CSV table of C-alpha atoms in Angstrom, one decimal:
chain,number,residue,atom,x,y,z
A,48,MET,CA,21.6,38.0,19.8
A,49,ASN,CA,18.3,36.2,20.6
A,50,VAL,CA,17.9,32.7,22.0
A,51,ILE,CA,16.7,31.1,18.7
A,52,PHE,CA,19.5,32.6,16.7
A,53,ARG,CA,22.1,31.3,19.2
A,54,ALA,CA,20.5,27.9,19.2
A,55,ILE,CA,20.7,27.7,15.4
A,56,LEU,CA,24.4,28.7,15.5
A,57,ALA,CA,25.1,26.1,18.1
A,58,VAL,CA,23.5,23.4,16.0
A,59,ARG,CA,25.5,24.4,12.9
A,60,ARG,CA,28.8,24.7,14.9
A,61,LYS,CA,28.7,21.2,16.3
A,62,LEU,CA,27.5,19.1,13.3
A,63,ALA,CA,28.7,15.7,14.6
A,64,ARG,CA,26.9,16.2,17.9
A,65,SER,CA,23.8,17.5,16.1
A,66,LEU,CA,23.7,14.5,13.7
A,67,ILE,CA,23.8,12.0,16.5
A,68,LEU,CA,20.8,13.7,18.1
A,69,LEU,CA,19.1,14.0,14.7
A,70,VAL,CA,19.3,10.3,14.1
A,71,LEU,CA,18.0,9.5,17.6
A,72,MET,CA,15.0,11.9,17.1
A,73,ILE,CA,14.2,10.5,13.7
A,74,LEU,CA,14.0,7.0,15.3
A,75,ILE,CA,11.8,8.3,18.1
A,76,PHE,CA,9.5,10.3,15.8
A,77,SER,CA,9.3,7.4,13.3
A,78,ALA,CA,8.2,4.9,16.0
A,79,LEU,CA,5.6,7.4,17.2
A,80,ILE,CA,4.3,8.0,13.7
A,81,SER,CA,4.1,4.3,12.9
A,82,GLU,CA,2.2,3.7,16.1
A,83,ALA,CA,-0.1,6.6,15.3
A,84,VAL,CA,-0.8,5.3,11.7
A,85,VAL,CA,-1.6,1.8,13.0
A,86,LYS,CA,-3.8,3.2,15.8
A,87,ASN,CA,-5.6,5.5,13.3
A,88,SER,CA,-6.3,2.5,11.0
A,89,ILE,CA,-7.6,0.4,13.9
A,90,VAL,CA,-9.9,3.2,15.1
A,91,SER,CA,-11.2,3.6,11.5
A,92,LEU,CA,-11.8,-0.2,11.3
A,93,LYS,CA,-13.7,-0.1,14.6
A,94,GLU,CA,-15.8,2.9,13.5
A,95,ASN,CA,-16.7,1.1,10.2
A,96,LEU,CA,-17.5,-2.1,12.1
A,97,ASN,CA,-19.7,-0.1,14.6
A,98,LYS,CA,-21.4,1.6,11.6
A,99,ASN,CA,-22.1,-1.6,9.7
A,100,PHE,CA,-22.8,-3.7,12.8
A,101,ARG,CA,-24.5,-2.6,15.9
A,102,ALA,CA,-24.2,-4.9,18.9
A,103,GLY,CA,-27.4,-6.1,20.5
A,104,PHE,CA,-30.0,-8.9,20.4
A,105,THR,CA,-33.3,-9.8,18.9
A,106,VAL,CA,-36.4,-11.2,20.4
A,107,SER,CA,-38.8,-12.9,17.9
A,108,THR,CA,-41.5,-15.5,17.4
A,109,GLY,CA,-39.4,-17.5,15.0
A,110,ALA,CA,-41.1,-16.1,11.9
A,111,LYS,CA,-38.8,-15.4,8.9
A,112,MET,CA,-38.1,-11.7,9.0
A,113,GLY,CA,-37.6,-9.9,5.7
A,114,GLY,CA,-38.6,-12.9,3.8
A,115,GLY,CA,-41.8,-14.5,2.9
A,116,MET,CA,-43.1,-16.1,6.1
A,117,VAL,CA,-45.6,-13.8,7.6
A,118,GLY,CA,-47.0,-14.5,11.0
A,119,SER,CA,-50.3,-12.7,10.5
A,120,GLY,CA,-52.5,-14.9,8.3
A,121,ASP,CA,-53.0,-15.2,4.6
A,122,VAL,CA,-54.3,-12.4,2.4
A,123,ASN,CA,-57.5,-13.1,0.7
A,124,GLU,CA,-57.0,-12.6,-3.0
A,125,LYS,CA,-60.3,-10.8,-3.5
A,126,ASP,CA,-60.2,-8.0,-0.9
A,127,GLY,CA,-56.9,-8.2,0.9
A,128,LYS,CA,-58.5,-9.4,4.1
A,129,LYS,CA,-57.1,-12.0,6.5
A,130,GLY,CA,-59.8,-14.4,7.6
A,131,ASP,CA,-60.7,-13.8,11.2
A,132,ALA,CA,-57.2,-12.8,12.3
A,133,ASP,CA,-56.2,-9.2,13.2
A,134,VAL,CA,-53.0,-7.8,11.9
A,135,SER,CA,-49.9,-9.5,13.4
A,136,ASN,CA,-51.7,-11.7,15.9
A,137,THR,CA,-48.4,-13.6,16.8
A,138,GLY,CA,-45.4,-12.5,18.9
A,139,MET,CA,-45.0,-10.2,21.9
A,140,THR,CA,-47.5,-7.5,22.7
A,141,LEU,CA,-46.3,-4.0,22.0
A,142,THR,CA,-46.3,-3.2,25.7
A,143,GLN,CA,-44.0,-6.2,26.4
A,144,ALA,CA,-41.7,-5.2,23.6
A,145,LYS,CA,-41.5,-1.7,24.9
A,146,GLU,CA,-40.8,-2.9,28.4
A,147,ILE,CA,-37.6,-4.5,27.3
A,148,SER,CA,-36.5,-1.3,25.5
A,149,LYS,CA,-36.6,0.5,28.9
A,150,LEU,CA,-33.7,-1.6,30.3
A,151,GLU,CA,-30.5,0.2,31.2
A,152,GLY,CA,-27.9,0.1,28.4
A,153,ILE,CA,-30.3,-0.2,25.5
A,154,GLU,CA,-29.9,2.9,23.3
A,155,ALA,CA,-32.0,2.0,20.3
A,156,THR,CA,-34.9,-0.3,19.4
A,157,ASN,CA,-36.3,-1.4,16.1
A,158,PHE,CA,-39.6,-3.3,16.0
A,159,LEU,CA,-40.3,-5.3,12.8
A,160,ASN,CA,-43.4,-6.9,11.4
A,161,ASN,CA,-43.9,-8.5,7.9
A,162,GLU,CA,-47.2,-7.9,6.3
A,163,LEU,CA,-48.6,-8.5,2.8
A,164,LEU,CA,-50.2,-5.5,1.2
A,165,ALA,CA,-52.8,-5.9,-1.6
A,166,SER,CA,-53.1,-3.8,-4.7
A,167,LYS,CA,-54.4,-4.3,-8.3
A,168,LYS,CA,-52.5,-1.2,-9.5
A,169,TYR,CA,-48.8,-2.1,-9.2
A,170,LYS,CA,-46.7,-4.6,-11.0
A,171,LEU,CA,-44.0,-6.8,-9.5
A,172,VAL,CA,-40.4,-6.8,-10.8
A,173,GLU,CA,-39.9,-10.3,-12.4
A,174,ASN,CA,-37.2,-12.6,-11.3
A,175,GLU,CA,-34.4,-12.9,-13.9
A,176,ARG,CA,-34.8,-16.7,-13.7
A,177,ARG,CA,-38.6,-16.4,-14.2
A,178,GLY,CA,-39.3,-17.4,-10.6
A,179,ILE,CA,-42.7,-18.6,-9.4
A,180,SER,CA,-45.4,-16.0,-9.2
A,181,LEU,CA,-48.5,-16.3,-7.0
A,182,ASP,CA,-50.4,-13.6,-9.0
A,183,LYS,CA,-51.1,-15.2,-12.3
A,184,ASN,CA,-54.9,-14.7,-12.3
A,185,LYS,CA,-56.0,-11.8,-14.3
A,186,GLY,CA,-57.6,-9.1,-12.2
A,187,SER,CA,-56.4,-10.6,-8.9
A,188,ASP,CA,-54.6,-8.6,-6.3
A,189,VAL,CA,-50.9,-8.3,-6.4
A,190,ARG,CA,-49.5,-9.1,-3.0
A,191,ILE,CA,-46.4,-7.1,-1.9
A,192,LEU,CA,-44.3,-7.8,1.1
A,193,ALA,CA,-44.1,-4.7,3.4
A,194,ILE,CA,-41.7,-4.6,6.3
A,195,PHE,CA,-42.9,-2.3,9.0
A,196,VAL,CA,-39.9,-0.9,11.0
A,197,ASN,CA,-39.3,1.9,13.5
A,198,GLU,CA,-36.2,3.1,11.6
A,199,SER,CA,-35.0,1.8,8.3
A,200,LYS,CA,-31.3,2.5,9.1
A,201,LEU,CA,-31.5,-0.1,11.9
A,202,TYR,CA,-32.7,-2.8,9.6
A,203,ALA,CA,-30.0,-5.5,9.1
A,204,ASP,CA,-29.6,-5.0,5.3
A,205,PHE,CA,-29.2,-1.2,5.7
A,206,LEU,CA,-26.8,-1.7,8.5
A,207,ASN,CA,-24.5,-4.0,6.6
A,208,GLY,CA,-24.6,-1.9,3.5
A,209,ARG,CA,-26.5,-4.4,1.3
A,210,TYR,CA,-29.3,-1.8,0.9
A,211,GLU,CA,-28.6,1.9,0.6
A,212,ILE,CA,-30.8,5.0,0.1
A,213,LYS,CA,-30.4,6.4,-3.4
A,214,GLN,CA,-32.9,9.1,-3.3
A,215,GLY,CA,-34.7,10.9,-0.4
A,216,ARG,CA,-34.3,9.7,3.1
A,217,GLY,CA,-34.9,6.7,5.3
A,218,LEU,CA,-37.8,6.0,7.6
A,219,GLU,CA,-37.6,7.8,11.0
A,220,LYS,CA,-38.9,6.7,14.3
A,221,GLU,CA,-41.8,9.2,14.6
A,222,GLY,CA,-42.8,9.0,11.0
A,223,GLU,CA,-46.2,7.7,9.9
A,224,ASN,CA,-47.7,6.7,6.5
A,225,GLU,CA,-44.3,6.9,4.8
A,226,MET,CA,-42.6,4.2,2.8
A,227,LEU,CA,-39.4,3.2,0.9
A,228,VAL,CA,-39.5,1.5,-2.5
A,229,HIS,CA,-36.8,-0.2,-4.5
A,230,GLU,CA,-35.4,1.7,-7.5
A,231,GLU,CA,-36.5,-1.1,-9.9
A,232,PHE,CA,-40.0,-1.2,-8.5
A,233,ALA,CA,-40.2,2.6,-8.8
A,234,GLN,CA,-39.0,2.5,-12.4
A,235,LEU,CA,-41.4,-0.3,-13.4
A,236,ASN,CA,-44.4,1.5,-11.8
A,237,HIS,CA,-43.3,5.1,-12.7
A,238,VAL,CA,-43.1,6.0,-9.0
A,239,LYS,CA,-41.1,9.0,-7.8
A,240,LEU,CA,-40.3,10.7,-4.5
A,241,GLY,CA,-43.4,12.4,-3.0
A,242,ASP,CA,-45.9,10.1,-4.7
A,243,THR,CA,-48.7,8.6,-2.7
A,244,LEU,CA,-49.3,4.9,-3.2
A,245,ASN,CA,-52.6,3.1,-2.3
A,246,PHE,CA,-52.8,-0.4,-0.8
A,247,ARG,CA,-55.1,-2.5,1.3
A,248,LEU,CA,-54.3,-4.2,4.6
A,249,ASN,CA,-56.7,-6.2,6.7
A,250,GLY,CA,-59.6,-4.8,4.6
A,251,LYS,CA,-58.5,-1.2,5.3
A,252,ASN,CA,-57.3,1.3,2.8
A,253,LEU,CA,-53.7,2.4,3.3
A,254,LYS,CA,-52.2,5.5,1.7
A,255,LEU,CA,-48.4,5.7,1.9
A,256,LYS,CA,-46.1,8.6,0.8
A,257,VAL,CA,-42.8,7.6,-0.9
A,258,VAL,CA,-40.0,9.4,1.1
A,259,GLY,CA,-37.1,7.3,-0.1
A,260,ILE,CA,-35.9,5.0,-2.9
A,261,PHE,CA,-33.3,2.4,-2.1
A,262,ALA,CA,-31.1,0.0,-4.1
A,263,GLY,CA,-29.7,-3.4,-3.3
A,264,LYS,CA,-30.2,-7.1,-3.8
A,265,ASP,CA,-30.5,-10.1,-1.5
A,266,SER,CA,-27.5,-12.4,-1.2
A,267,GLN,CA,-29.6,-15.3,-2.4
A,268,SER,CA,-32.2,-15.3,-5.1
A,269,ASN,CA,-35.8,-15.9,-3.9
A,270,GLY,CA,-38.2,-18.2,-5.8
A,271,PHE,CA,-41.2,-15.9,-5.4
A,272,ALA,CA,-41.3,-12.5,-7.1
A,273,SER,CA,-43.1,-11.1,-4.1
A,274,GLU,CA,-40.2,-12.0,-1.9
A,275,MET,CA,-37.5,-10.3,-4.0
A,276,ALA,CA,-35.7,-7.3,-2.6
A,277,GLU,CA,-36.8,-5.4,-5.7
A,278,ASN,CA,-40.5,-5.8,-4.6
A,279,ARG,CA,-39.9,-5.1,-1.0
A,280,LEU,CA,-41.5,-2.1,0.7
A,281,PHE,CA,-40.5,-0.5,4.0
A,282,VAL,CA,-43.2,1.3,6.0
A,283,ASN,CA,-43.2,3.1,9.4
A,284,PHE,CA,-44.1,0.8,12.2
A,285,LYS,CA,-46.2,3.6,13.7
A,286,THR,CA,-48.5,3.2,10.7
A,287,LEU,CA,-49.2,-0.4,11.6
A,288,GLU,CA,-49.5,0.6,15.3
A,289,LYS,CA,-52.3,3.1,14.5
A,290,MET,CA,-54.2,0.6,12.4
A,291,SER,CA,-54.3,-2.3,14.9
A,292,LYS,CA,-55.9,-2.5,18.3
A,293,ASN,CA,-54.1,-5.6,19.6
A,294,LEU,CA,-50.8,-5.3,17.7
A,295,ARG,CA,-48.2,-7.9,18.4
A,296,VAL,CA,-44.5,-7.5,17.5
A,297,GLN,CA,-43.1,-10.3,15.4
A,298,GLN,CA,-39.5,-9.3,16.0
A,299,ALA,CA,-37.8,-6.6,18.1
A,300,SER,CA,-34.1,-5.7,17.8
A,301,TYR,CA,-32.4,-4.0,20.8
A,302,PHE,CA,-29.1,-2.3,20.4
A,303,VAL,CA,-26.8,-1.6,23.3
A,304,LYS,CA,-24.2,1.1,23.9
A,305,GLU,CA,-21.2,-1.3,24.2
A,306,PRO,CA,-20.8,-4.8,22.8
A,307,LYS,CA,-19.7,-6.1,26.2
A,308,MET,CA,-23.2,-5.2,27.6
A,309,VAL,CA,-25.1,-7.7,25.3
A,310,GLU,CA,-25.0,-10.8,27.5
A,311,ALA,CA,-25.8,-8.8,30.7
A,312,THR,CA,-28.7,-7.0,29.0
A,313,ILE,CA,-30.2,-10.3,27.8
A,314,ALA,CA,-30.0,-11.7,31.3
A,315,LYS,CA,-31.8,-8.6,32.6
A,316,ALA,CA,-34.5,-8.9,29.9
A,317,LYS,CA,-35.2,-12.6,30.8
A,318,THR,CA,-36.1,-11.5,34.4
A,319,LEU,CA,-39.1,-9.6,32.9
A,320,ASN,CA,-42.5,-11.4,33.0
A,321,LEU,CA,-42.7,-12.3,29.3
A,322,PRO,CA,-43.7,-15.6,27.6
A,323,TRP,CA,-40.0,-16.6,27.0
A,324,ASP,CA,-41.0,-20.2,26.2
A,325,ASN,CA,-42.6,-19.0,23.1
A,326,LEU,CA,-39.9,-16.4,22.1
A,327,ASN,CA,-36.5,-16.8,20.5
A,328,VAL,CA,-33.6,-14.7,21.7
A,329,ALA,CA,-30.6,-14.2,19.4
A,330,ASP,CA,-27.4,-12.5,20.4
A,331,ASN,CA,-26.2,-10.8,17.2
A,332,PHE,CA,-22.9,-9.9,18.8
A,333,GLU,CA,-21.8,-13.6,19.3
A,334,LYS,CA,-20.5,-14.2,15.8
A,335,ASN,CA,-18.4,-11.0,15.9
A,336,LYS,CA,-17.2,-11.4,19.5
A,337,GLY,CA,-13.8,-12.7,18.4
A,338,LEU,CA,-13.3,-9.8,16.0
A,339,TYR,CA,-14.1,-7.2,18.7
A,340,GLN,CA,-11.8,-9.1,21.1
A,341,THR,CA,-9.0,-8.9,18.5
A,342,ILE,CA,-9.5,-5.2,18.0
A,343,GLU,CA,-9.4,-4.8,21.8
A,344,ASN,CA,-6.2,-6.8,22.0
A,345,VAL,CA,-4.7,-4.6,19.3
A,346,GLU,CA,-5.7,-1.4,21.1
A,347,LYS,CA,-4.1,-2.7,24.3
A,348,LEU,CA,-0.9,-3.6,22.5
A,349,LEU,CA,-0.8,-0.1,20.8
A,350,ASN,CA,-1.2,1.6,24.2
A,351,THR,CA,1.6,-0.5,25.6
A,352,MET,CA,3.8,0.2,22.6
A,353,LEU,CA,3.2,4.0,23.0
A,354,ILE,CA,4.3,3.8,26.7
A,355,VAL,CA,7.4,1.7,25.7
A,356,ILE,CA,8.4,4.0,22.9
A,357,SER,CA,8.1,7.0,25.2
A,358,VAL,CA,10.0,5.5,28.1
A,359,VAL,CA,12.8,4.1,25.9
A,360,GLY,CA,13.0,7.4,24.1
A,361,ILE,CA,13.3,9.3,27.4
A,362,LEU,CA,16.0,6.9,28.7
A,363,VAL,CA,18.1,6.7,25.5
A,364,LEU,CA,17.9,10.4,24.7
A,365,GLY,CA,18.4,11.3,28.4
A,366,PHE,CA,21.5,9.1,28.5
A,367,VAL,CA,23.0,10.8,25.4
A,368,LEU,CA,22.0,14.3,26.7
A,369,LEU,CA,23.7,13.6,30.0
A,370,PHE,CA,27.1,13.4,28.3
A,371,TRP,CA,26.0,16.2,26.0
A,372,PHE,CA,25.6,18.5,29.0
A,373,ARG,CA,28.9,17.4,30.6
A,374,GLY,CA,30.7,18.1,27.3
A,375,ARG,CA,29.3,21.6,27.3
A,376,ILE,CA,30.1,22.6,30.8
A,377,HIS,CA,32.7,25.2,29.7
A,378,GLU,CA,30.1,26.8,27.3
A,379,ILE,CA,27.5,26.9,30.0
A,380,GLY,CA,30.0,28.4,32.4
A,381,THR,CA,31.1,31.0,29.9
A,382,LEU,CA,27.5,32.1,29.2
A,383,ILE,CA,26.9,32.4,33.0
A,384,ALA,CA,30.2,34.4,33.3
A,385,ILE,CA,29.0,37.0,30.8
A,386,GLY,CA,25.8,37.5,32.7
A,387,LYS,CA,23.3,35.0,31.4
A,388,SER,CA,21.1,33.3,33.9
A,389,LYS,CA,20.7,29.5,34.2
A,390,GLY,CA,17.2,29.9,32.9
A,391,GLU,CA,18.4,31.6,29.7
A,392,VAL,CA,21.1,29.0,29.2
A,393,PHE,CA,18.6,26.1,29.7
A,394,LEU,CA,16.2,27.8,27.3
A,395,GLN,CA,18.9,28.0,24.6
A,396,LEU,CA,19.7,24.3,25.1
A,397,VAL,CA,16.0,23.4,24.8
A,398,MET,CA,15.7,25.6,21.6
A,399,GLU,CA,18.7,23.7,20.1
A,400,LEU,CA,16.9,20.4,20.6
A,401,ILE,CA,13.6,21.8,19.2
A,402,VAL,CA,15.5,23.0,16.1
A,403,ILE,CA,17.0,19.5,15.6
A,404,ALA,CA,13.6,17.9,16.4
A,405,THR,CA,11.8,20.0,13.8
A,406,ILE,CA,14.4,19.1,11.2
A,407,SER,CA,14.2,15.4,12.0
A,408,PHE,CA,10.4,15.3,11.8
A,409,VAL,CA,10.3,15.5,8.0
A,410,PRO,CA,12.4,12.3,7.3
A,411,ALA,CA,10.6,10.7,10.3
A,412,ILE,CA,7.3,11.1,8.5
A,413,LEU,CA,8.6,9.1,5.5
A,414,VAL,CA,10.3,6.4,7.6
A,415,GLY,CA,7.3,6.1,9.9
A,416,ASN,CA,4.8,5.7,7.1
A,417,LEU,CA,7.0,3.1,5.4
A,418,THR,CA,7.4,1.0,8.6
A,419,SER,CA,3.7,1.2,9.7
A,420,GLY,CA,2.7,-1.7,7.4
A,421,VAL,CA,5.3,-4.0,9.1
A,422,MET,CA,4.2,-2.8,12.5
A,423,THR,CA,0.5,-3.6,11.6
A,424,GLU,CA,1.4,-7.2,10.7
A,425,THR,CA,3.5,-7.7,13.8
A,426,ILE,CA,0.8,-6.3,16.1
A,427,LEU,CA,-1.9,-8.4,14.4
A,428,GLU,CA,0.2,-11.6,14.8
A,429,GLN,CA,0.7,-10.7,18.5
A,430,ALA,CA,-3.0,-10.1,18.9
A,431,GLU,CA,-3.7,-13.5,17.3
A,432,SER,CA,-1.5,-15.2,19.8
A,433,GLU,CA,-3.9,-14.1,22.6
A,434,GLU,CA,-6.3,-16.7,23.7
A,435,THR,CA,-9.4,-15.0,22.2
A,436,GLY,CA,-7.7,-13.3,19.3
A,437,ASN,CA,-8.6,-14.0,15.7
A,438,THR,CA,-7.2,-12.0,12.9
A,439,ASN,CA,-8.2,-14.3,10.0
A,440,SER,CA,-11.2,-12.2,9.2
A,441,LEU,CA,-9.6,-8.9,10.2
A,442,THR,CA,-8.5,-6.7,7.3
A,443,VAL,CA,-7.0,-3.4,8.3
A,444,ASN,CA,-7.1,-0.7,5.6
A,445,ARG,CA,-4.4,2.0,6.0
A,446,LYS,CA,-5.7,5.3,7.3
A,447,GLU,CA,-3.4,8.2,6.6
A,448,LEU,CA,-2.7,10.7,9.3
A,449,GLY,CA,-4.1,14.2,8.9
A,450,PRO,CA,-2.4,17.5,9.9
A,451,ALA,CA,-3.9,17.4,13.3
A,452,ASP,CA,-2.6,13.9,13.9
A,453,TYR,CA,1.0,14.9,12.8
A,454,MET,CA,0.8,17.9,15.1
A,455,GLY,CA,-0.2,15.6,18.0
A,456,VAL,CA,2.7,13.2,17.2
A,457,TYR,CA,5.1,16.2,17.0
A,458,MET,CA,3.9,17.5,20.4
A,459,LEU,CA,4.2,14.1,22.0
A,460,GLY,CA,7.8,13.8,20.6
A,461,LEU,CA,8.6,17.2,22.0
A,462,THR,CA,7.3,16.1,25.4
A,463,VAL,CA,9.6,13.1,25.3
A,464,ILE,CA,12.5,15.3,24.4
A,465,LEU,CA,11.7,17.9,27.2
A,466,LEU,CA,11.4,15.1,29.8
A,467,ALA,CA,14.8,13.7,28.5
A,468,ILE,CA,16.6,17.0,28.7
A,469,GLY,CA,14.9,17.8,32.0
A,470,SER,CA,16.3,14.6,33.6
A,471,ALA,CA,19.7,14.9,31.9
A,472,SER,CA,20.2,18.5,33.0
A,473,ILE,CA,19.6,18.0,36.7
A,474,SER,CA,23.3,17.1,37.4
A,475,THR,CA,24.5,20.3,35.7
A,476,MET,CA,21.7,22.9,36.2
A,477,ARG,CA,21.4,22.2,39.9
A,478,LEU,CA,24.9,23.6,40.5
A,479,THR,CA,25.3,27.2,41.5
A,480,PRO,CA,27.0,29.6,39.1
A,481,LYS,CA,30.1,29.5,41.2
A,482,GLN,CA,30.2,25.6,41.1
A,483,ILE,CA,29.8,25.6,37.4
A,484,LEU,CA,32.6,28.2,36.9
A,485,THR,CA,34.8,26.1,39.3
A,486,LYS,CA,34.3,23.0,37.1
A,487,MET,CA,35.7,25.0,34.1
A,488,LYS,CA,39.1,25.0,35.6
């Protein structure tokens, strides 16, 4: 008769004892599953937050980025030229902007310049409220706002999900002479992926290939048609860089590896020899600092809870198993008397608990998932009681556990059970076979 079969018979033979252990294991597994569900949900929330918001800071000249204030002069309506000014003659030099990007901790950089492109060929999408248009004169150039960026995915409206790529791809760091157009602009002007559009900038012809079509609207309606999201173009920054000899960066966004590094990185940046009196520095992490702190508090509470559940599980189960072993001293002695080693006897006892644990895991899944909501609310309330905690803007969407997650919980539960049986068995299994047989009398 093998060990597993003997273990199953022992579980069936002593139903009352097995039921007590079953209830204890359901409670242990339920607590572990609830904790795992909450932790999974918090991890998902943090991933989504990091995806939609990347911690960092911006250095700018104060010009309105992504709107209508362009710091490089006015476009002449006849030929698209800008007086005596070169393209983007305000802001940091490109060398200065790149110097900041070399600081330790900065993992991504996005330079941004607003420019007005001139063209007689393309029409602007009209504002639904018939907003003001600057291009009423027949035959005059249409002026379209182009936002030159290193990578479109790092632009604020793409990060927060307000804009999204519908066709093609976004702009990449090493790309050149490529552009994104809004789906409504593309529809109005019969533009499709792969088309080359012609514009003028600073008196120079500019040919741009459409590599992506995006969708999205601004949170507030702009008065000028040229400022609407539907008429906004995104172009590789390298395109502007190649066109200008003395290019200056209107805004540079720097993204750090960890949110905690923002303040220290800004401090390092300000030690560089840059015209800081003429530059604005904005910490884009500041407004979300409380939210990240709350998530950090929750993670600490979850880690503490995991330790508490494990320790309490070991102590309670160990205490019950201690009496369980003493009540089975005659059975253990009989098995040793017929030639079984202590190792074989201990293995059978372990297998009995594994059988009970496996049976208990199914109802524990149901109970654990039902109680995870209550646990989430309790943990968030506890996190809010912390000095820097703030759960008012924190919405945790439930993230179900996958097969791998359940297997991890099961293995952790078995570890707790093995530690419990290990500690409970010391008083019995340390005895010699002769001592065990003597206790049978």
